[in-house]
Coordinates of C-alpha atoms in Angstrom, one line a residue:
Chain W
M1 CA -0.1 0.1 0.2
S2 CA 0.8 4.1 -0.6
V3 CA 1.6 6.1 1.8
P4 CA -0.5 9.5 1.4
F5 CA 1.6 12.9 1.6
A6 CA 1.0 16.1 1.9
S7 CA 3.1 19.4 0.6
Y8 CA 1.9 23.0 1.1
S9 CA 3.2 25.8 -0.9
S10 CA 3.4 29.7 -0.7
P11 CA 4.7 32.8 -2.0
D12 CA 6.6 33.1 0.8
L13 CA 7.9 29.0 1.6
E14 CA 8.7 27.0 -1.3
S15 CA 7.3 23.9 -0.6
H16 CA 7.6 21.9 2.7
V17 CA 6.2 17.8 2.7
F18 CA 4.1 16.0 5.8
R19 CA 5.6 12.2 5.3
V20 CA 3.9 9.9 7.3
D21 CA 6.1 7.9 10.1
P22 CA 4.2 5.5 10.9
T23 CA 6.1 4.4 14.6
C24 CA 4.9 8.3 15.4
P25 CA 1.8 7.5 18.0
R26 CA -0.2 9.9 16.2
Y27 CA -0.5 8.3 13.2
Q28 CA -1.0 5.4 15.2
T29 CA -5.0 6.1 16.0
T30 CA -7.9 7.9 14.4
D31 CA -8.8 10.5 17.1
G32 CA -6.8 13.5 15.7
S33 CA -5.2 15.6 18.3
T34 CA -6.7 18.4 16.3
T35 CA -9.9 17.3 15.2
G36 CA -11.4 16.6 18.1
P37 CA -15.2 19.0 18.9
S38 CA -14.6 23.0 20.1
P39 CA -14.1 22.8 24.0
H40 CA -17.0 25.6 23.4
V41 CA -19.7 23.4 23.1
L42 CA -17.9 20.9 25.3
N43 CA -17.7 23.1 27.9
A44 CA -21.8 24.3 27.2
G45 CA -22.6 20.6 28.2
Q46 CA -22.3 18.9 24.4
I47 CA -21.8 15.4 24.8
D48 CA -19.8 14.0 21.6
K49 CA -21.3 11.4 20.2
D50 CA -19.0 12.1 17.0
R51 CA -16.0 10.3 17.7
P52 CA -13.9 8.9 15.2
S53 CA -14.6 4.9 15.5
E54 CA -11.1 2.4 16.1
P55 CA -8.9 1.5 13.1
R56 CA -10.6 -2.3 12.6
T57 CA -8.2 -5.4 12.6
D58 CA -8.2 -8.2 10.9
D59 CA -8.3 -12.3 12.2
N60 CA -5.0 -11.5 13.5
G61 CA -5.3 -8.7 15.9
Q62 CA -3.4 -6.7 12.5
I63 CA -5.1 -2.9 11.6
T64 CA -6.3 -3.2 7.8
T65 CA -6.0 -1.5 5.1
L66 CA -8.0 0.6 5.3
G67 CA -7.5 1.3 9.1
Q68 CA -4.4 2.1 8.4
L69 CA -5.2 4.7 6.0
R70 CA -7.2 6.4 8.2
C71 CA -5.1 6.6 10.8
H72 CA -2.5 7.5 8.3
L73 CA -4.6 10.3 7.1
T74 CA -5.7 11.7 10.8
G75 CA -2.1 11.9 11.6
L76 CA -1.2 13.9 8.7
Q77 CA -4.4 16.5 9.4
D78 CA -2.6 16.9 12.9
E79 CA 0.4 17.5 11.6
I80 CA -0.8 20.1 8.9
N81 CA -3.4 22.1 11.4
D82 CA -0.1 22.5 14.0
F83 CA 1.8 23.6 10.6
L84 CA -1.1 26.1 10.0
T85 CA -1.8 27.0 13.0
E86 CA 1.9 27.9 14.0
R87 CA 2.0 30.1 10.9
M88 CA -1.3 31.7 11.6
E89 CA 0.3 32.6 14.6
I90 CA 3.7 33.9 13.4
A91 CA 1.7 36.3 11.1
K92 CA 0.0 37.0 13.6
G93 CA 2.9 38.3 15.5
K94 CA 4.2 39.9 13.1
K95 CA 1.2 41.9 12.1
T96 CA 1.1 43.3 16.0
K97 CA 5.0 44.3 15.6
L98 CA 4.0 46.8 12.2
E99 CA 0.9 47.5 14.4
E100 CA 2.8 48.8 16.9
S101 CA 5.5 50.4 14.9
R102 CA 2.7 52.0 12.7
E103 CA 0.7 53.4 16.2
Q104 CA 4.7 54.7 17.2
R105 CA 5.3 56.5 14.3
I106 CA 2.0 58.2 14.0
E107 CA 2.6 59.5 17.8
T108 CA 6.5 60.8 17.4
E109 CA 4.6 63.0 14.2
I110 CA 1.7 63.9 16.5
K111 CA 4.1 64.9 19.1
G112 CA 6.4 66.3 16.9
L113 CA 3.8 68.8 15.5
L114 CA 2.4 69.5 18.9
D115 CA 6.1 70.5 20.0
G116 CA 5.6 73.0 16.9
G117 CA 8.5 70.7 14.8
D118 CA 5.9 71.2 11.8
D119 CA 6.9 75.1 12.2
N120 CA 11.3 73.7 12.2
G121 CA 10.7 71.6 9.3
N122 CA 9.4 74.8 7.3
D123 CA 11.6 77.2 8.4
D124 CA 14.0 74.5 7.4
N125 CA 13.9 75.0 4.1
S126 CA 12.4 78.5 3.9
Chain I
M1 CA -37.1 22.0 -26.6
V2 CA -36.8 20.7 -23.9
N3 CA -35.4 16.4 -23.5
L4 CA -35.3 15.2 -20.4
N5 CA -34.3 11.9 -21.8
A6 CA -31.2 13.1 -23.8
V7 CA -29.0 10.9 -21.9
A8 CA -29.8 7.4 -21.5
P9 CA -29.9 5.4 -18.0
G10 CA -26.7 2.7 -18.1
G11 CA -26.7 -0.6 -18.3
G12 CA -29.8 -0.3 -20.1
R13 CA -32.3 -0.6 -17.9
E14 CA -35.3 2.2 -18.1
Y15 CA -34.8 3.4 -14.9
Y16 CA -32.5 6.5 -13.6
V17 CA -31.0 5.9 -9.9
A18 CA -29.3 9.1 -8.6
L19 CA -27.8 9.3 -5.1
G20 CA -28.3 12.6 -3.1
L21 CA -25.5 13.9 -0.9
E22 CA -26.7 16.9 1.4
G23 CA -25.0 18.4 4.0
S24 CA -25.0 22.2 4.0
A25 CA -25.8 23.1 7.7
N26 CA -26.4 21.1 10.3
K27 CA -28.1 18.4 8.8
L28 CA -26.7 15.7 6.9
G29 CA -29.0 14.1 4.5
V30 CA -28.2 11.3 2.0
G31 CA -31.2 9.6 0.2
V32 CA -32.5 7.7 -3.9
V33 CA -34.7 9.0 -6.0
K34 CA -35.8 6.7 -9.2
H35 CA -37.3 8.3 -12.6
P36 CA -38.5 6.0 -15.1
V37 CA -38.4 6.5 -18.9
V38 CA -40.9 8.3 -19.7
G39 CA -42.0 9.1 -23.1
K40 CA -43.8 12.1 -23.0
H41 CA -40.3 14.0 -21.1
E42 CA -39.0 14.0 -24.9
G43 CA -41.0 16.6 -25.5
G44 CA -42.0 19.3 -23.3
D45 CA -41.4 21.1 -20.4
F46 CA -42.8 17.8 -17.6
S47 CA -39.8 18.7 -14.9
Y48 CA -42.7 18.9 -12.3
D49 CA -43.6 15.7 -12.9
C50 CA -40.6 12.8 -13.5
E51 CA -43.1 10.6 -11.8
S52 CA -39.9 9.6 -8.8
Q53 CA -40.2 7.0 -6.2
I54 CA -37.5 7.9 -3.0
L55 CA -35.6 4.9 -2.7
S56 CA -34.7 6.2 0.6
N57 CA -34.1 8.9 2.7
V58 CA -32.0 8.8 5.8
R59 CA -30.9 12.4 7.8
D60 CA -29.0 12.7 11.1
T61 CA -28.5 16.4 12.4
Y62 CA -25.7 17.8 14.6
I63 CA -28.1 19.1 17.6
T64 CA -26.0 21.3 20.4
P65 CA -27.9 22.1 23.8
A66 CA -29.9 24.6 24.5
G67 CA -28.8 28.4 24.1
E68 CA -25.5 27.1 21.6
G69 CA -26.0 27.5 17.9
F70 CA -23.5 25.0 15.3
L71 CA -20.2 26.1 14.6
P72 CA -19.1 24.8 11.3
R73 CA -16.0 23.0 12.9
D74 CA -18.3 20.9 14.9
T75 CA -21.4 20.3 12.0
A76 CA -17.8 18.9 9.7
R77 CA -17.3 16.9 12.1
H78 CA -20.1 15.5 12.5
H79 CA -21.0 15.0 8.7
K80 CA -17.6 13.1 8.6
N81 CA -17.9 11.2 10.4
W82 CA -21.8 10.4 10.2
C83 CA -21.3 10.5 6.5
V84 CA -20.2 6.8 4.8
R85 CA -22.6 5.4 7.8
L86 CA -26.1 7.0 6.3
I87 CA -24.5 6.5 2.4
K88 CA -24.3 2.1 3.3
Q89 CA -27.8 3.0 5.5
A90 CA -29.7 5.1 2.8
L91 CA -27.9 2.3 -0.1
E92 CA -28.8 -0.5 2.1
E93 CA -33.0 0.8 2.3
A94 CA -33.2 1.9 -1.3
G95 CA -32.1 -2.1 -2.2
I96 CA -28.8 -0.9 -3.9
Q97 CA -27.0 -4.1 -4.5
N98 CA -23.9 -3.3 -6.6
A99 CA -23.8 0.7 -6.4
A100 CA -21.4 0.7 -9.4
K101 CA -24.2 -0.8 -11.8
D102 CA -27.3 0.0 -10.1
L103 CA -26.2 3.6 -9.5
D104 CA -26.8 6.7 -13.3
V105 CA -25.6 9.2 -10.8
I106 CA -24.2 11.2 -7.7
C107 CA -25.6 14.1 -6.4
F108 CA -23.6 16.2 -3.6
T109 CA -24.6 20.0 -2.7
K110 CA -21.7 22.6 -4.3
G111 CA -22.9 25.3 -2.0
P112 CA -24.5 28.1 -0.9
G113 CA -23.9 26.5 2.7
M114 CA -21.5 26.3 5.6
G115 CA -17.3 25.6 4.0
A116 CA -16.5 23.2 6.3
P117 CA -19.6 21.1 6.4
L118 CA -20.2 21.0 2.5
H119 CA -16.5 20.6 2.4
S120 CA -17.4 17.1 4.6
V121 CA -19.8 15.5 2.2
V122 CA -18.3 16.3 -1.3
V123 CA -14.9 14.5 -0.5
A124 CA -17.5 11.5 0.1
A125 CA -19.1 12.2 -2.8
R126 CA -16.0 12.5 -5.2
T127 CA -14.2 9.2 -3.5
C128 CA -17.6 7.3 -4.5
S129 CA -17.6 8.4 -7.6
L130 CA -13.6 7.6 -8.1
L131 CA -14.8 3.9 -6.3
W132 CA -17.4 3.7 -8.6
G133 CA -17.1 5.2 -11.2
V134 CA -20.4 6.8 -11.4
P135 CA -20.7 10.4 -12.3
L136 CA -20.8 13.4 -10.3
V137 CA -23.3 16.5 -10.6
G138 CA -23.4 19.6 -8.3
V139 CA -26.3 21.1 -7.1
N140 CA -27.9 24.2 -6.1
H141 CA -28.6 23.6 -2.5
C142 CA -32.0 26.1 -3.2
V143 CA -32.6 24.3 -6.4
G144 CA -32.7 21.5 -5.3
H145 CA -35.4 22.7 -2.5
I146 CA -37.7 24.2 -5.4
E147 CA -37.8 20.8 -8.2
M148 CA -38.5 18.3 -4.4
G149 CA -41.3 20.6 -3.9
R150 CA -41.9 21.0 -7.3
E151 CA -42.2 17.2 -7.9
I152 CA -44.2 16.5 -4.4
T153 CA -47.7 19.2 -4.8
K154 CA -47.1 18.7 -8.7
A155 CA -46.7 22.5 -8.8
V156 CA -46.7 23.6 -12.2
D157 CA -45.0 27.1 -12.4
P158 CA -45.7 28.1 -8.7
V159 CA -43.9 31.8 -7.0
V160 CA -41.5 29.9 -4.7
L161 CA -40.8 30.8 -1.2
Y162 CA -37.7 29.7 -0.1
V163 CA -37.9 29.9 3.7
S164 CA -35.1 28.4 5.8
G165 CA -32.0 29.3 8.2
G166 CA -29.7 30.5 6.0
N167 CA -31.9 32.0 3.2
T168 CA -35.2 33.7 3.1
Q169 CA -36.5 34.3 -1.1
V170 CA -39.3 34.9 -3.2
I171 CA -38.4 33.3 -6.5
A172 CA -40.3 33.1 -10.0
Y173 CA -39.1 31.3 -12.5
S174 CA -38.2 33.5 -15.8
E175 CA -35.9 32.4 -18.7
K176 CA -34.1 28.8 -17.7
R177 CA -33.8 30.7 -14.1
Y178 CA -35.4 31.4 -10.9
R179 CA -35.6 34.5 -10.5
I180 CA -35.2 36.1 -6.8
F181 CA -37.6 38.8 -6.6
G182 CA -37.1 39.9 -3.1
E183 CA -35.0 38.2 0.2
T184 CA -33.8 39.5 3.0
L185 CA -30.8 42.4 3.7
D186 CA -29.4 40.6 6.7
I187 CA -30.7 37.8 7.9
A188 CA -33.1 34.6 6.8
I189 CA -36.0 34.1 8.8
G190 CA -34.3 30.7 10.4
N191 CA -31.7 32.4 11.6
C192 CA -33.7 34.9 13.1
L193 CA -36.5 32.0 15.1
D194 CA -33.1 29.5 16.0
R195 CA -31.2 33.0 17.9
F196 CA -34.1 33.6 19.4
A197 CA -35.1 30.1 20.7
R198 CA -31.2 30.2 21.9
T199 CA -32.1 33.6 24.0
L200 CA -34.8 31.8 25.7
R201 CA -32.2 29.3 26.1
I202 CA -34.8 26.4 24.1
S203 CA -34.4 22.6 23.1
N204 CA -32.6 22.7 19.9
Y205 CA -34.8 19.2 19.6
P206 CA -35.9 18.5 16.8
S207 CA -35.3 21.7 16.6
P208 CA -35.7 25.7 17.6
G209 CA -38.4 26.6 14.8
Y210 CA -40.1 23.7 15.9
N211 CA -39.9 24.8 19.7
I212 CA -41.3 28.4 18.9
E213 CA -44.2 27.0 17.4
Q214 CA -45.0 24.6 19.9
L215 CA -44.9 27.6 22.1
A216 CA -46.6 29.6 20.4
L217 CA -50.0 27.7 20.1
N218 CA -50.4 28.2 23.7
C219 CA -50.4 31.9 23.6
K220 CA -53.2 32.7 25.6
K221 CA -53.3 36.4 24.2
K222 CA -53.9 36.0 20.4
D223 CA -56.2 39.0 20.0
T224 CA -53.8 41.5 21.8
L225 CA -50.8 41.2 19.7
L226 CA -46.9 42.3 21.1
E227 CA -45.8 45.1 18.6
L228 CA -42.5 44.9 17.3
P229 CA -40.9 46.5 14.0
Y230 CA -42.5 45.8 11.2
T231 CA -39.5 45.5 8.2
V232 CA -40.8 45.5 4.2
K233 CA -38.2 47.2 2.2
G234 CA -40.2 46.8 -1.2
M235 CA -39.8 43.5 -2.1
D236 CA -37.5 42.6 0.5
L237 CA -36.9 42.8 3.8
S238 CA -34.6 43.0 6.9
M239 CA -35.0 40.9 10.3
S240 CA -32.2 41.4 12.3
G241 CA -33.8 44.7 14.3
I242 CA -36.8 42.7 14.8
L243 CA -34.5 39.7 16.3
A244 CA -32.1 42.5 18.4
Y245 CA -36.5 44.2 19.7
I246 CA -37.6 41.1 21.0
D247 CA -34.8 39.4 22.9
N248 CA -34.1 43.2 24.9
L249 CA -37.7 42.2 25.8
A250 CA -37.0 38.7 26.2
K251 CA -34.1 39.9 27.9
D252 CA -36.1 42.2 30.5
L253 CA -38.4 39.3 31.1
F254 CA -36.0 37.1 33.1
R255 CA -34.7 39.8 34.0
D256 CA -37.2 40.9 35.7
N257 CA -37.3 44.8 35.1
R258 CA -40.5 46.2 36.0
K259 CA -39.8 49.3 34.3
N260 CA -40.7 48.5 30.7
R261 CA -43.8 48.9 31.4
Q262 CA -44.5 47.1 27.6
L263 CA -44.0 43.9 30.1
F264 CA -45.1 44.5 33.0
D265 CA -48.2 46.5 34.1
R266 CA -47.9 49.8 35.2
D267 CA -50.2 50.0 38.0
S268 CA -50.1 46.5 39.2
D269 CA -46.7 45.2 38.3
E270 CA -47.8 41.5 37.4
A271 CA -46.3 40.6 33.9
K272 CA -48.5 40.8 31.2
I273 CA -46.1 39.5 28.5
S274 CA -44.8 35.7 28.5
V275 CA -42.7 33.5 26.7
E276 CA -45.4 32.2 24.6
D277 CA -47.0 36.0 24.2
L278 CA -43.2 36.8 23.1
C279 CA -43.4 33.6 20.5
F280 CA -46.4 34.3 18.7
A281 CA -45.8 38.8 18.2
L282 CA -42.5 37.1 16.6
Q283 CA -43.9 34.5 14.4
E284 CA -47.0 36.4 13.5
N285 CA -45.1 39.3 12.6
L286 CA -42.2 37.6 10.5
F287 CA -44.8 35.6 8.4
A288 CA -47.0 38.8 7.4
M289 CA -43.8 40.1 6.0
L290 CA -43.4 36.9 4.3
V291 CA -47.1 37.0 2.5
E292 CA -46.7 40.8 1.9
I293 CA -44.2 40.2 -0.3
T294 CA -45.2 36.9 -1.9
E295 CA -48.5 38.2 -2.7
R296 CA -46.6 41.3 -4.6
A297 CA -44.4 38.8 -6.2
M298 CA -48.1 36.8 -7.1
A299 CA -49.1 39.4 -8.7
H300 CA -46.3 41.1 -10.5
V301 CA -45.9 37.6 -12.5
N302 CA -50.2 37.5 -12.6
S303 CA -49.3 33.8 -10.5
N304 CA -52.0 32.3 -8.4
Q305 CA -49.8 29.1 -6.8
V306 CA -47.4 29.9 -3.4
L307 CA -45.0 26.9 -3.0
I308 CA -43.5 26.9 0.5
V309 CA -39.8 25.4 0.5
G310 CA -37.6 25.4 3.3
G311 CA -37.2 24.7 6.6
V312 CA -40.0 27.0 8.1
G313 CA -41.9 26.0 5.5
C314 CA -42.7 23.0 7.8
N315 CA -44.4 25.3 9.9
L316 CA -48.3 25.2 10.0
R317 CA -48.9 28.6 10.9
L318 CA -47.2 30.4 7.8
Q319 CA -49.0 27.8 5.6
E320 CA -52.4 29.2 7.4
M321 CA -51.1 32.7 6.6
M322 CA -50.4 32.4 3.0
Q323 CA -54.0 30.1 2.5
Q324 CA -55.4 33.3 4.0
M325 CA -54.0 35.2 1.8
C326 CA -54.3 33.3 -1.4
Q327 CA -57.8 32.7 -0.9
D328 CA -58.2 36.0 -1.9
R329 CA -56.8 35.8 -4.8
A330 CA -58.5 33.8 -7.9
N331 CA -57.7 30.3 -7.6
G332 CA -55.7 30.8 -5.2
Q333 CA -53.2 27.6 -4.4
V334 CA -50.7 27.1 -1.3
H335 CA -48.1 23.8 -2.1
A336 CA -46.1 22.8 0.5
T337 CA -44.3 19.3 1.9
D338 CA -43.9 17.7 5.3
E339 CA -40.4 17.6 7.5
R340 CA -39.2 14.3 4.9
F341 CA -39.4 17.3 2.1
C342 CA -39.1 20.9 4.1
I343 CA -35.9 20.2 5.8
D344 CA -33.2 19.6 4.3
N345 CA -32.8 15.8 3.1
G346 CA -30.8 13.9 0.2
V347 CA -33.6 13.2 -1.7
M348 CA -34.0 16.8 -3.1
I349 CA -30.5 17.0 -4.1
A350 CA -30.4 13.5 -6.3
H351 CA -33.8 14.6 -7.8
A352 CA -32.4 18.0 -9.3
G353 CA -28.9 16.2 -9.6
L354 CA -30.9 13.7 -12.0
L355 CA -33.0 16.7 -13.5
Q356 CA -29.6 18.4 -14.5
Y357 CA -28.0 15.1 -15.5
R358 CA -30.7 13.9 -17.7
M359 CA -30.1 17.1 -20.1
G360 CA -26.2 16.2 -20.3
D361 CA -24.7 18.0 -17.4
F362 CA -22.0 16.0 -15.0
V363 CA -18.6 16.6 -13.9
K364 CA -16.5 16.2 -16.9
D365 CA -13.8 17.1 -14.4
L366 CA -12.6 16.4 -10.1
S367 CA -11.9 20.7 -10.2
E368 CA -15.5 21.1 -10.9
T369 CA -16.2 20.1 -7.6
V370 CA -15.2 22.8 -5.9
V371 CA -17.8 23.9 -3.6
T372 CA -18.9 27.4 -2.8
Q373 CA -20.3 29.1 0.3
K374 CA -22.7 31.5 -2.0
F375 CA -24.0 30.7 -5.0
R376 CA -27.1 32.4 -5.2
T377 CA -30.6 30.7 -7.2
D378 CA -30.7 32.7 -10.6
E379 CA -26.3 31.5 -11.4
V380 CA -28.3 27.7 -12.1
Y381 CA -28.7 27.9 -15.6
V382 CA -32.1 25.6 -15.7
A383 CA -32.0 23.4 -19.0
W384 CA -34.7 21.4 -17.8
R385 CA -37.7 24.1 -18.2
E386 CA -38.6 25.6 -20.9

C-alpha cells in the first residue's frame, strides 16, 4: 500500500512536505489531537457522539489496510493543522509588530507637530 | 425543446437512479431517487412530474445544547463521522446491491451553505464517484428545494417562497432561471427564530423553530398582539432589528425589569407578557412580512400558485397565513410539503441533480466539484424547463 503524503507551498515558502511516520503515535490512531470537538461546545454541555471509530483489525489483530489509511490521514491532518496554526501565530505576531511600529510612528509625528516640529521643518525649508 | 431523456440510463435499464448527499448546514441527508423513462419527457416541460420514486431518505442532525448554535468545525466533524454510515444505510434501504452498476449519478450540494460541512460531504461524494466510476453532479441547494417541492406537489409554475435557516427568498421562474424577486437584506428567517430560541434557552431538538411554533400555539393573548417592528422594504425584508428588539424584551422579562411598561403592568407590576406571547408575536410579525412580499410577487408575475419550501416551510401557521392570502385571490393555491422534504434532505439533491444529469450536465473534471458558500439561486441555468 502506498503511504499518503501532503505538500504545502506559498509565496513565502517554497514547499513543505508532510510525510507519515508509522512509528509515531500520532499516526497510529483515528482520534486526532486537533480534530476533536470545540472546547466551546463541550463547556456548554455537549456530549461527543461524533468520535471516529477505532481502526478495524483483522483476525490476527493487525490493523486493516483501510484502518491504517485512516490512521495515517488523521496524523497528517494533525501535522497540517499544527503547521498552519503555527504560521497563523507567526503572521499574527508580525501584524502586531507592524501595527505597533505604525502606531509609534504616528505618535512621534503627532508629538513632533504639537511641539512645533512642523514649524521647524518649514523654517528649514524656507 | 426540453428533452429529459437526452442521456440514456446506464446498464440498459428503463429508469435512472441517483444518490443525493446533502450537508450544507447541520443536517446530513442521504437519499436515493428513481426516475422511470417516460415518453412524454422527450418533448415538453414536464420537469414537475418525473413520476419519482423515493427509494430511501435518511438524515442525521447535529444538535447542540440549548442556547448554543452549531459551529462550522463541529458540524463538519459530525458530517465526516456519519457520512459513510448514512450512505450505507440509504443504499441498503433502497435495495442497491451494486452501486457501481445500479447508480447513474451521485449528486452533492455544491452550495450555498457553511463551507466546512459542505467540504466534508463533497469529499465523500468524490470518493464514492472514484470508487464506483459513477459521474458526479453539483447541485444548488435552493434549486434542490424548489424542484423537490414541484415534484411532490405537482405545482407547474409557482411563485416560490424559500424560507430556511440560511435563506429567505421569493422566487419565480423566467427564461431558464429562477429569478429572485425579493429576499432578506440581513439574516434569514430561520436564523432569526433559532437565535431567539437561544435567548430563550429552549431545546434545539428536534429544531428550535419547531419548539417556538409549539410555544406560540400556547399563547393565551392572541387577540392582543405585542407590537414589533415591521420591516418590509419594497420587495425585500429585514429581520435583524426585529430580533434585537424582541431579544431585549425577553431579557427584560427574565431580569424582571419592571421599568419596562411594555412587559409589566403600570398599576399592578404584574407581567403582562409571557414567553409564549413573545413567540406568537414574533411568528405573526415575520410571517405577515413574508406573506406581503409573496403576494406582491404573485401580482407581478400574474401567478395564483405559491410553493413554500425550506425548513421554516413546515410551520403550519405560515402555511395557514399564506392560505388566507391565497383565498382572497382567484383560484389561489398554496403548496407545501411535510418535514421529510421541507427540511434539508438528500432526496431533493438527488432529484434536482438527476434532472441536471438527464439534460447532459454532469461533472467532467474533479476541479468542477469545488464547493462554494455563496451560490445564488439565479446563477443556475435551468436547462430542464422551457
